Amino acid sequence: MAHNSQQPQFQTLNKGYNSVFKLGSLSVGLVVPIESYPKQNSPSMRHHLERVKLAEKLGFSAVWLRDVPFNVPSFGDAGQLFDPFTYLGFLAAQTSEIALGVASIVLPLRHPAHVAKSAASVDVLSQGRLLLGVASGDRPQEYPAMQLQYENRGERFAQSVDYIRQMQTSNPVFKNDYGQFNGEIDMLPKATSGKIPLLITGQSQQSDEWIAQHADGRMLYPHKVELQRQLIGTWQQQLAALGRGPQPVMQPLYFDLAGDNEAPSSLHLGFRASTEYLVNYLMQLEQAGVDHVALNLRFNQADITDTLHLLAENVLPHFRNNHYE
């Protein structure tokens, strides 16, 4: 989509945020592991690094990790297995341009001091490529394992966001249930832009107004295009009412590559279809206000390397925002 410099723009944050999110211009990323494992809870993690490097080489704008502390069989997916911050540090050293995202850190399961320290460290080590998705959590089984209550996770989420924000100021003075500061101590390092980009997942047990006040962007679950358009329109109106500029919206999408002559079919939170169908669908999302889509290839039946090349050749060129700055 054409980009008019006279129109409102997203705020300028770190390198990853500025590259991935441009108002009115969709970009495409990938969910890690970049692997097909349709019948198992856990991926093999074979070839994981070479595929992230290939994704960067081919021009995908971001890779997204998940925070899955425990393998909950009923949930059905153990994610990329590795601790997300450890893995982000590893990928920061092995890549140079692709944005490194987390979708999403479950804040109520971690002390926000550790999240703030780890996130700022990754952001500095990657030269500003971190995108930090945050969530309140949706797996009740994990909370008893940490002697934490599931029911009050929303309150702890909000206090964690405040704590993480305060850690980006110098010698903070504040108090909440996670700690108190009187200006005598500080946390280092600070994020490259002075602010860690926080993308709030779903509602995270918060009101619409709270999210509009505190988020640097939203992660929405896949919906029908028209409903997504309505949700994004409402979100941007809420921002405007608070005097804030527009903020980006991203969503995941499960995708299974099909042949050109095969009719599309539904998947959980996605579909099996040709690259032509995918391009048309992404264009509809772009028109609806989605700024980034993270493709998840867990159910992909074709060879993963071949699929990445086909997506790069047939999909990425249709969206001008798949480049690094």
PDB file of C-alpha atoms in Angstrom, residues 33-288:
ATOM      1  CA  PRO A  33      10.243 -22.929  15.715  1.00  0.00           C
ATOM      2  CA  ILE A  34      10.095 -22.728  11.932  1.00  0.00           C
ATOM      3  CA  GLU A  35       9.158 -26.370  11.826  1.00  0.00           C
ATOM      4  CA  SER A  36       6.264 -28.711  11.114  1.00  0.00           C
ATOM      5  CA  TYR A  37       5.181 -30.859  14.064  1.00  0.00           C
ATOM      6  CA  PRO A  38       1.441 -31.413  13.603  1.00  0.00           C
ATOM      7  CA  LYS A  39       1.106 -34.580  15.691  1.00  0.00           C
ATOM      8  CA  GLN A  40       3.437 -33.841  18.620  1.00  0.00           C
ATOM      9  CA  ASN A  41       3.379 -31.399  21.518  1.00  0.00           C
ATOM     10  CA  SER A  42       7.087 -30.737  21.150  1.00  0.00           C
ATOM     11  CA  PRO A  43       9.149 -29.786  18.089  1.00  0.00           C
ATOM     12  CA  SER A  44      12.486 -31.418  17.314  1.00  0.00           C
ATOM     13  CA  MET A  45      14.301 -28.052  17.107  1.00  0.00           C
ATOM     14  CA  ARG A  46      16.529 -29.522  14.397  1.00  0.00           C
ATOM     15  CA  HIS A  47      17.749 -26.886  11.917  1.00  0.00           C
ATOM     16  CA  HIS A  48      16.259 -24.147  14.112  1.00  0.00           C
ATOM     17  CA  LEU A  49      19.175 -21.742  13.781  1.00  0.00           C
ATOM     18  CA  GLU A  50      19.754 -22.212  10.064  1.00  0.00           C
ATOM     19  CA  ARG A  51      16.063 -21.537   9.426  1.00  0.00           C
ATOM     20  CA  VAL A  52      16.089 -18.303  11.423  1.00  0.00           C
ATOM     21  CA  LYS A  53      19.159 -17.222   9.461  1.00  0.00           C
ATOM     22  CA  LEU A  54      17.405 -18.178   6.226  1.00  0.00           C
ATOM     23  CA  ALA A  55      14.327 -16.173   7.258  1.00  0.00           C
ATOM     24  CA  GLU A  56      16.530 -13.130   7.745  1.00  0.00           C
ATOM     25  CA  LYS A  57      18.279 -13.676   4.409  1.00  0.00           C
ATOM     26  CA  LEU A  58      14.958 -14.040   2.578  1.00  0.00           C
ATOM     27  CA  GLY A  59      13.560 -10.791   3.995  1.00  0.00           C
ATOM     28  CA  PHE A  60      11.031 -11.833   6.649  1.00  0.00           C
ATOM     29  CA  SER A  61      10.773  -8.906   9.036  1.00  0.00           C
ATOM     30  CA  ALA A  62      10.661 -10.711  12.393  1.00  0.00           C
ATOM     31  CA  VAL A  63      10.795 -14.024  14.200  1.00  0.00           C
ATOM     32  CA  TRP A  64       8.567 -14.572  17.232  1.00  0.00           C
ATOM     33  CA  LEU A  65       9.252 -16.787  20.239  1.00  0.00           C
ATOM     34  CA  ARG A  66       6.777 -17.898  22.887  1.00  0.00           C
ATOM     35  CA  ASP A  67       6.973 -18.167  26.652  1.00  0.00           C
ATOM     36  CA  VAL A  68       5.988 -21.717  27.662  1.00  0.00           C
ATOM     37  CA  PRO A  69       7.475 -22.445  31.107  1.00  0.00           C
ATOM     38  CA  PHE A  70       5.838 -25.878  31.441  1.00  0.00           C
ATOM     39  CA  ASN A  71       4.717 -28.470  28.919  1.00  0.00           C
ATOM     40  CA  VAL A  72       0.981 -28.730  29.563  1.00  0.00           C
ATOM     41  CA  PRO A  73      -0.225 -31.710  27.471  1.00  0.00           C
ATOM     42  CA  SER A  74      -3.823 -30.478  27.300  1.00  0.00           C
ATOM     43  CA  PHE A  75      -2.613 -27.199  25.777  1.00  0.00           C
ATOM     44  CA  GLY A  76      -0.968 -29.124  22.945  1.00  0.00           C
ATOM     45  CA  ASP A  77       2.153 -27.105  22.168  1.00  0.00           C
ATOM     46  CA  ALA A  78       5.421 -26.756  24.099  1.00  0.00           C
ATOM     47  CA  GLY A  79       6.623 -23.885  21.906  1.00  0.00           C
ATOM     48  CA  GLN A  80      10.293 -23.567  21.006  1.00  0.00           C
ATOM     49  CA  LEU A  81      11.329 -25.362  24.248  1.00  0.00           C
ATOM     50  CA  PHE A  82      14.101 -22.913  25.189  1.00  0.00           C
ATOM     51  CA  ASP A  83      13.691 -20.130  27.721  1.00  0.00           C
ATOM     52  CA  PRO A  84      12.750 -17.138  25.555  1.00  0.00           C
ATOM     53  CA  PHE A  85      15.303 -14.689  26.941  1.00  0.00           C
ATOM     54  CA  THR A  86      18.146 -17.194  26.729  1.00  0.00           C
ATOM     55  CA  TYR A  87      17.127 -17.993  23.173  1.00  0.00           C
ATOM     56  CA  LEU A  88      16.760 -14.316  22.260  1.00  0.00           C
ATOM     57  CA  GLY A  89      20.329 -13.701  23.424  1.00  0.00           C
ATOM     58  CA  PHE A  90      21.532 -16.617  21.320  1.00  0.00           C
ATOM     59  CA  LEU A  91      19.674 -15.376  18.237  1.00  0.00           C
ATOM     60  CA  ALA A  92      20.873 -11.815  18.788  1.00  0.00           C
ATOM     61  CA  ALA A  93      24.436 -13.065  18.374  1.00  0.00           C
ATOM     62  CA  GLN A  94      23.604 -15.123  15.283  1.00  0.00           C
ATOM     63  CA  THR A  95      21.594 -12.522  13.320  1.00  0.00           C
ATOM     64  CA  SER A  96      22.024  -8.857  12.511  1.00  0.00           C
ATOM     65  CA  GLU A  97      18.833  -7.350  11.048  1.00  0.00           C
ATOM     66  CA  ILE A  98      15.699  -9.402  11.672  1.00  0.00           C
ATOM     67  CA  ALA A  99      13.519  -8.230  14.578  1.00  0.00           C
ATOM     68  CA  LEU A 100      13.404 -10.545  17.599  1.00  0.00           C
ATOM     69  CA  GLY A 101       9.946 -10.765  19.115  1.00  0.00           C
ATOM     70  CA  VAL A 102       8.275 -12.604  21.972  1.00  0.00           C
ATOM     71  CA  ALA A 103       4.603 -13.453  21.654  1.00  0.00           C
ATOM     72  CA  SER A 104       4.273 -13.312  24.576  1.00  0.00           C
ATOM     73  CA  ILE A 105       6.015 -13.214  27.984  1.00  0.00           C
ATOM     74  CA  VAL A 106       3.547 -14.337  30.675  1.00  0.00           C
ATOM     75  CA  LEU A 107       4.145 -11.502  33.127  1.00  0.00           C
ATOM     76  CA  PRO A 108       2.300 -12.880  36.191  1.00  0.00           C
ATOM     77  CA  LEU A 109       4.630 -15.925  36.206  1.00  0.00           C
ATOM     78  CA  ARG A 110       7.813 -13.808  36.423  1.00  0.00           C
ATOM     79  CA  HIS A 111       9.081 -11.074  38.671  1.00  0.00           C
ATOM     80  CA  PRO A 112       9.095  -7.889  36.551  1.00  0.00           C
ATOM     81  CA  ALA A 113      12.658  -7.037  37.674  1.00  0.00           C
ATOM     82  CA  HIS A 114      13.894 -10.129  35.863  1.00  0.00           C
ATOM     83  CA  VAL A 115      11.775  -9.339  32.795  1.00  0.00           C
ATOM     84  CA  ALA A 116      12.971  -5.723  32.691  1.00  0.00           C
ATOM     85  CA  LYS A 117      16.639  -6.698  33.096  1.00  0.00           C
ATOM     86  CA  SER A 118      16.472  -9.503  30.526  1.00  0.00           C
ATOM     87  CA  ALA A 119      14.503  -7.472  27.992  1.00  0.00           C
ATOM     88  CA  ALA A 120      16.809  -4.450  28.156  1.00  0.00           C
ATOM     89  CA  SER A 121      19.833  -6.749  27.897  1.00  0.00           C
ATOM     90  CA  VAL A 122      18.483  -8.431  24.755  1.00  0.00           C
ATOM     91  CA  ASP A 123      17.560  -5.078  23.256  1.00  0.00           C
ATOM     92  CA  VAL A 124      21.090  -3.711  23.748  1.00  0.00           C
ATOM     93  CA  LEU A 125      22.821  -6.934  22.635  1.00  0.00           C
ATOM     94  CA  SER A 126      20.693  -7.047  19.462  1.00  0.00           C
ATOM     95  CA  GLN A 127      21.223  -3.323  18.782  1.00  0.00           C
ATOM     96  CA  GLY A 128      17.574  -2.490  19.287  1.00  0.00           C
ATOM     97  CA  ARG A 129      15.772  -5.407  17.667  1.00  0.00           C
ATOM     98  CA  LEU A 130      13.598  -6.566  20.590  1.00  0.00           C
ATOM     99  CA  LEU A 131       9.785  -6.536  20.430  1.00  0.00           C
ATOM    100  CA  LEU A 132       8.324  -7.589  23.771  1.00  0.00           C
ATOM    101  CA  GLY A 133       4.852  -9.055  23.661  1.00  0.00           C
ATOM    102  CA  VAL A 134       3.313  -9.456  27.119  1.00  0.00           C
ATOM    103  CA  ALA A 135       0.302 -11.456  28.298  1.00  0.00           C
ATOM    104  CA  SER A 136      -1.526 -12.455  31.467  1.00  0.00           C
ATOM    105  CA  GLY A 137      -1.409 -16.181  30.652  1.00  0.00           C
ATOM    106  CA  ASP A 138      -3.993 -18.726  29.568  1.00  0.00           C
ATOM    107  CA  ARG A 139      -2.754 -22.002  31.113  1.00  0.00           C
ATOM    108  CA  PRO A 140      -4.141 -22.323  34.665  1.00  0.00           C
ATOM    109  CA  GLN A 141      -2.031 -25.427  35.325  1.00  0.00           C
ATOM    110  CA  GLU A 142       1.182 -23.385  35.407  1.00  0.00           C
ATOM    111  CA  TYR A 143       0.196 -21.213  38.367  1.00  0.00           C
ATOM    112  CA  PRO A 144       0.093 -23.869  41.139  1.00  0.00           C
ATOM    113  CA  ALA A 145       3.551 -25.019  39.991  1.00  0.00           C
ATOM    114  CA  MET A 146       4.821 -21.587  41.089  1.00  0.00           C
ATOM    115  CA  GLN A 147       2.533 -21.188  44.111  1.00  0.00           C
ATOM    116  CA  LEU A 148       0.764 -18.340  42.351  1.00  0.00           C
ATOM    117  CA  GLN A 149      -2.923 -17.536  42.029  1.00  0.00           C
ATOM    118  CA  TYR A 150      -4.491 -17.652  38.586  1.00  0.00           C
ATOM    119  CA  GLU A 151      -7.433 -15.487  39.578  1.00  0.00           C
ATOM    120  CA  ASN A 152      -5.470 -12.295  40.337  1.00  0.00           C
ATOM    121  CA  ARG A 153      -3.156 -12.494  37.322  1.00  0.00           C
ATOM    122  CA  GLY A 154      -4.705  -9.377  35.792  1.00  0.00           C
ATOM    123  CA  GLU A 155      -3.751  -7.193  38.737  1.00  0.00           C
ATOM    124  CA  ARG A 156      -0.217  -8.584  38.764  1.00  0.00           C
ATOM    125  CA  PHE A 157       0.033  -8.049  35.000  1.00  0.00           C
ATOM    126  CA  ALA A 158      -0.800  -4.345  35.322  1.00  0.00           C
ATOM    127  CA  GLN A 159       1.683  -3.848  38.156  1.00  0.00           C
ATOM    128  CA  SER A 160       4.368  -5.684  36.157  1.00  0.00           C
ATOM    129  CA  VAL A 161       3.900  -3.348  33.194  1.00  0.00           C
ATOM    130  CA  ASP A 162       4.276  -0.349  35.494  1.00  0.00           C
ATOM    131  CA  TYR A 163       7.413  -1.845  37.070  1.00  0.00           C
ATOM    132  CA  ILE A 164       9.019  -2.555  33.673  1.00  0.00           C
ATOM    133  CA  ARG A 165       8.269   0.987  32.514  1.00  0.00           C
ATOM    134  CA  GLN A 166       9.749   2.458  35.694  1.00  0.00           C
ATOM    135  CA  MET A 167      12.973   0.496  35.184  1.00  0.00           C
ATOM    136  CA  GLN A 168      13.642   2.473  32.012  1.00  0.00           C
ATOM    137  CA  THR A 169      13.831   5.717  33.992  1.00  0.00           C
ATOM    138  CA  SER A 170      16.941   6.756  35.919  1.00  0.00           C
ATOM    139  CA  ASN A 171      16.910   6.087  39.676  1.00  0.00           C
ATOM    140  CA  PRO A 172      13.165   5.442  39.812  1.00  0.00           C
ATOM    141  CA  VAL A 173      10.951   6.462  42.702  1.00  0.00           C
ATOM    142  CA  PHE A 174       7.805   4.334  42.964  1.00  0.00           C
ATOM    143  CA  LYS A 175       6.167   1.526  44.910  1.00  0.00           C
ATOM    144  CA  ASN A 176       3.895  -1.387  44.084  1.00  0.00           C
ATOM    145  CA  ASP A 177       3.423  -4.975  45.221  1.00  0.00           C
ATOM    146  CA  TYR A 178       6.584  -6.072  43.397  1.00  0.00           C
ATOM    147  CA  GLY A 179       8.956  -3.625  45.099  1.00  0.00           C
ATOM    148  CA  GLN A 180       9.736  -0.090  46.130  1.00  0.00           C
ATOM    149  CA  PHE A 181      12.393   2.390  45.037  1.00  0.00           C
ATOM    150  CA  ASN A 182      13.465   5.654  46.664  1.00  0.00           C
ATOM    151  CA  GLY A 183      15.790   6.874  43.925  1.00  0.00           C
ATOM    152  CA  GLU A 184      18.966   5.477  45.472  1.00  0.00           C
ATOM    153  CA  ILE A 185      19.429   2.529  43.111  1.00  0.00           C
ATOM    154  CA  ASP A 186      18.989   2.008  39.396  1.00  0.00           C
ATOM    155  CA  MET A 187      18.722  -0.820  36.875  1.00  0.00           C
ATOM    156  CA  LEU A 188      21.095  -1.122  33.932  1.00  0.00           C
ATOM    157  CA  PRO A 189      21.234  -1.408  30.982  1.00  0.00           C
ATOM    158  CA  LYS A 190      18.541   0.851  29.615  1.00  0.00           C
ATOM    159  CA  ALA A 191      16.807  -0.036  26.344  1.00  0.00           C
ATOM    160  CA  THR A 192      18.333   1.434  23.183  1.00  0.00           C
ATOM    161  CA  SER A 193      15.479   3.892  22.681  1.00  0.00           C
ATOM    162  CA  GLY A 194      14.884   4.472  26.376  1.00  0.00           C
ATOM    163  CA  LYS A 195      11.711   2.392  26.148  1.00  0.00           C
ATOM    164  CA  ILE A 196      11.095  -1.309  25.675  1.00  0.00           C
ATOM    165  CA  PRO A 197       8.337  -1.751  23.045  1.00  0.00           C
ATOM    166  CA  LEU A 198       5.472  -3.487  24.872  1.00  0.00           C
ATOM    167  CA  LEU A 199       2.803  -5.190  22.763  1.00  0.00           C
ATOM    168  CA  ILE A 200      -0.183  -6.300  24.818  1.00  0.00           C
ATOM    169  CA  THR A 201      -1.760  -9.624  23.902  1.00  0.00           C
ATOM    170  CA  GLY A 202      -5.528  -9.808  23.729  1.00  0.00           C
ATOM    171  CA  GLN A 203      -7.131  -8.176  26.758  1.00  0.00           C
ATOM    172  CA  SER A 204      -4.630  -9.532  29.314  1.00  0.00           C
ATOM    173  CA  GLN A 205      -7.406  -9.090  31.915  1.00  0.00           C
ATOM    174  CA  GLN A 206      -7.359  -5.304  31.398  1.00  0.00           C
ATOM    175  CA  SER A 207      -9.911  -2.721  30.305  1.00  0.00           C
ATOM    176  CA  ASP A 208      -9.797  -1.216  26.827  1.00  0.00           C
ATOM    177  CA  GLU A 209      -8.912   2.181  28.301  1.00  0.00           C
ATOM    178  CA  TRP A 210      -6.002   0.759  30.323  1.00  0.00           C
ATOM    179  CA  ILE A 211      -4.571  -0.932  27.230  1.00  0.00           C
ATOM    180  CA  ALA A 212      -4.943   2.245  25.180  1.00  0.00           C
ATOM    181  CA  GLN A 213      -3.045   4.140  27.883  1.00  0.00           C
ATOM    182  CA  HIS A 214      -0.166   1.693  28.297  1.00  0.00           C
ATOM    183  CA  ALA A 215       0.452  -0.316  25.109  1.00  0.00           C
ATOM    184  CA  ASP A 216       2.925   0.368  22.313  1.00  0.00           C
ATOM    185  CA  GLY A 217       0.849  -1.986  20.159  1.00  0.00           C
ATOM    186  CA  ARG A 218      -1.648  -4.845  20.257  1.00  0.00           C
ATOM    187  CA  MET A 219      -1.450  -8.534  19.495  1.00  0.00           C
ATOM    188  CA  LEU A 220      -4.879  -9.728  18.386  1.00  0.00           C
ATOM    189  CA  TYR A 221      -5.957 -13.278  17.765  1.00  0.00           C
ATOM    190  CA  PRO A 222      -7.108 -14.102  14.222  1.00  0.00           C
ATOM    191  CA  HIS A 223     -10.702 -13.164  13.455  1.00  0.00           C
ATOM    192  CA  LYS A 224     -12.743 -12.757  10.316  1.00  0.00           C
ATOM    193  CA  VAL A 225     -11.440  -9.764   8.413  1.00  0.00           C
ATOM    194  CA  GLU A 226     -14.458  -7.554   9.003  1.00  0.00           C
ATOM    195  CA  LEU A 227     -14.430  -8.213  12.752  1.00  0.00           C
ATOM    196  CA  GLN A 228     -10.698  -7.520  12.846  1.00  0.00           C
ATOM    197  CA  ARG A 229     -11.350  -4.224  11.053  1.00  0.00           C
ATOM    198  CA  GLN A 230     -13.949  -3.256  13.666  1.00  0.00           C
ATOM    199  CA  LEU A 231     -11.691  -4.207  16.594  1.00  0.00           C
ATOM    200  CA  ILE A 232      -8.781  -2.215  15.176  1.00  0.00           C
ATOM    201  CA  GLY A 233     -10.977   0.776  14.400  1.00  0.00           C
ATOM    202  CA  THR A 234     -12.262   0.824  17.981  1.00  0.00           C
ATOM    203  CA  TRP A 235      -8.696   0.490  19.309  1.00  0.00           C
ATOM    204  CA  GLN A 236      -7.451   3.436  17.258  1.00  0.00           C
ATOM    205  CA  GLN A 237     -10.453   5.537  18.349  1.00  0.00           C
ATOM    206  CA  GLN A 238      -9.657   4.787  21.990  1.00  0.00           C
ATOM    207  CA  LEU A 239      -6.068   5.911  21.439  1.00  0.00           C
ATOM    208  CA  ALA A 240      -7.194   9.129  19.786  1.00  0.00           C
ATOM    209  CA  ALA A 241      -9.593   9.872  22.635  1.00  0.00           C
ATOM    210  CA  LEU A 242      -6.629   9.726  25.022  1.00  0.00           C
ATOM    211  CA  GLY A 243      -4.565  12.015  22.819  1.00  0.00           C
ATOM    212  CA  ARG A 244      -2.249   9.223  21.696  1.00  0.00           C
ATOM    213  CA  GLY A 245      -1.213   8.586  18.119  1.00  0.00           C
ATOM    214  CA  PRO A 246      -1.944   5.341  16.266  1.00  0.00           C
ATOM    215  CA  GLN A 247      -0.333   2.148  17.563  1.00  0.00           C
ATOM    216  CA  PRO A 248       0.396  -1.001  15.519  1.00  0.00           C
ATOM    217  CA  VAL A 249      -1.552  -4.237  15.491  1.00  0.00           C
ATOM    218  CA  MET A 250      -0.139  -7.684  14.777  1.00  0.00           C
ATOM    219  CA  GLN A 251      -1.643 -11.156  14.667  1.00  0.00           C
ATOM    220  CA  PRO A 252      -0.459 -14.751  14.225  1.00  0.00           C
ATOM    221  CA  LEU A 253      -1.713 -17.005  11.434  1.00  0.00           C
ATOM    222  CA  TYR A 254      -1.299 -20.754  11.035  1.00  0.00           C
ATOM    223  CA  PHE A 255      -0.483 -21.502   7.413  1.00  0.00           C
ATOM    224  CA  ASP A 256      -0.125 -24.756   5.456  1.00  0.00           C
ATOM    225  CA  LEU A 257       1.133 -24.335   1.899  1.00  0.00           C
ATOM    226  CA  ALA A 258      -1.088 -25.957  -0.740  1.00  0.00           C
ATOM    227  CA  GLY A 259      -0.778 -26.249  -4.502  1.00  0.00           C
ATOM    228  CA  ASP A 260      -2.086 -23.541  -6.814  1.00  0.00           C
ATOM    229  CA  ASN A 261      -5.089 -25.615  -7.901  1.00  0.00           C
ATOM    230  CA  GLU A 262      -6.125 -26.809  -4.445  1.00  0.00           C
ATOM    231  CA  ALA A 263      -9.151 -25.228  -2.799  1.00  0.00           C
ATOM    232  CA  PRO A 264      -8.421 -23.467   0.509  1.00  0.00           C
ATOM    233  CA  SER A 265      -9.382 -25.296   3.700  1.00  0.00           C
ATOM    234  CA  SER A 266      -9.554 -24.190   7.316  1.00  0.00           C
ATOM    235  CA  LEU A 267      -7.007 -24.803  10.059  1.00  0.00           C
ATOM    236  CA  HIS A 268      -7.132 -23.831  13.704  1.00  0.00           C
ATOM    237  CA  LEU A 269      -6.504 -20.071  13.611  1.00  0.00           C
ATOM    238  CA  GLY A 270      -5.510 -20.235   9.963  1.00  0.00           C
ATOM    239  CA  PHE A 271      -5.833 -22.162   6.714  1.00  0.00           C
ATOM    240  CA  ARG A 272      -4.242 -24.405   4.118  1.00  0.00           C
ATOM    241  CA  ALA A 273      -4.016 -22.568   0.795  1.00  0.00           C
ATOM    242  CA  SER A 274      -1.835 -21.435  -2.084  1.00  0.00           C
ATOM    243  CA  THR A 275       0.499 -18.461  -1.877  1.00  0.00           C
ATOM    244  CA  GLU A 276      -1.898 -16.562  -4.165  1.00  0.00           C
ATOM    245  CA  TYR A 277      -4.740 -17.042  -1.693  1.00  0.00           C
ATOM    246  CA  LEU A 278      -2.430 -16.017   1.171  1.00  0.00           C
ATOM    247  CA  VAL A 279      -1.443 -12.806  -0.627  1.00  0.00           C
ATOM    248  CA  ASN A 280      -5.090 -11.852  -1.187  1.00  0.00           C
ATOM    249  CA  TYR A 281      -5.924 -12.576   2.443  1.00  0.00           C
ATOM    250  CA  LEU A 282      -2.967 -10.558   3.752  1.00  0.00           C
ATOM    251  CA  MET A 283      -3.981  -7.660   1.527  1.00  0.00           C
ATOM    252  CA  GLN A 284      -7.429  -7.731   3.128  1.00  0.00           C
ATOM    253  CA  LEU A 285      -5.831  -7.692   6.573  1.00  0.00           C
ATOM    254  CA  GLU A 286      -3.626  -4.781   5.539  1.00  0.00           C
ATOM    255  CA  GLN A 287      -6.723  -2.851   4.443  1.00  0.00           C
ATOM    256  CA  ALA A 288      -8.358  -3.739   7.766  1.00  0.00           C
TER     257      ALA A 288
END
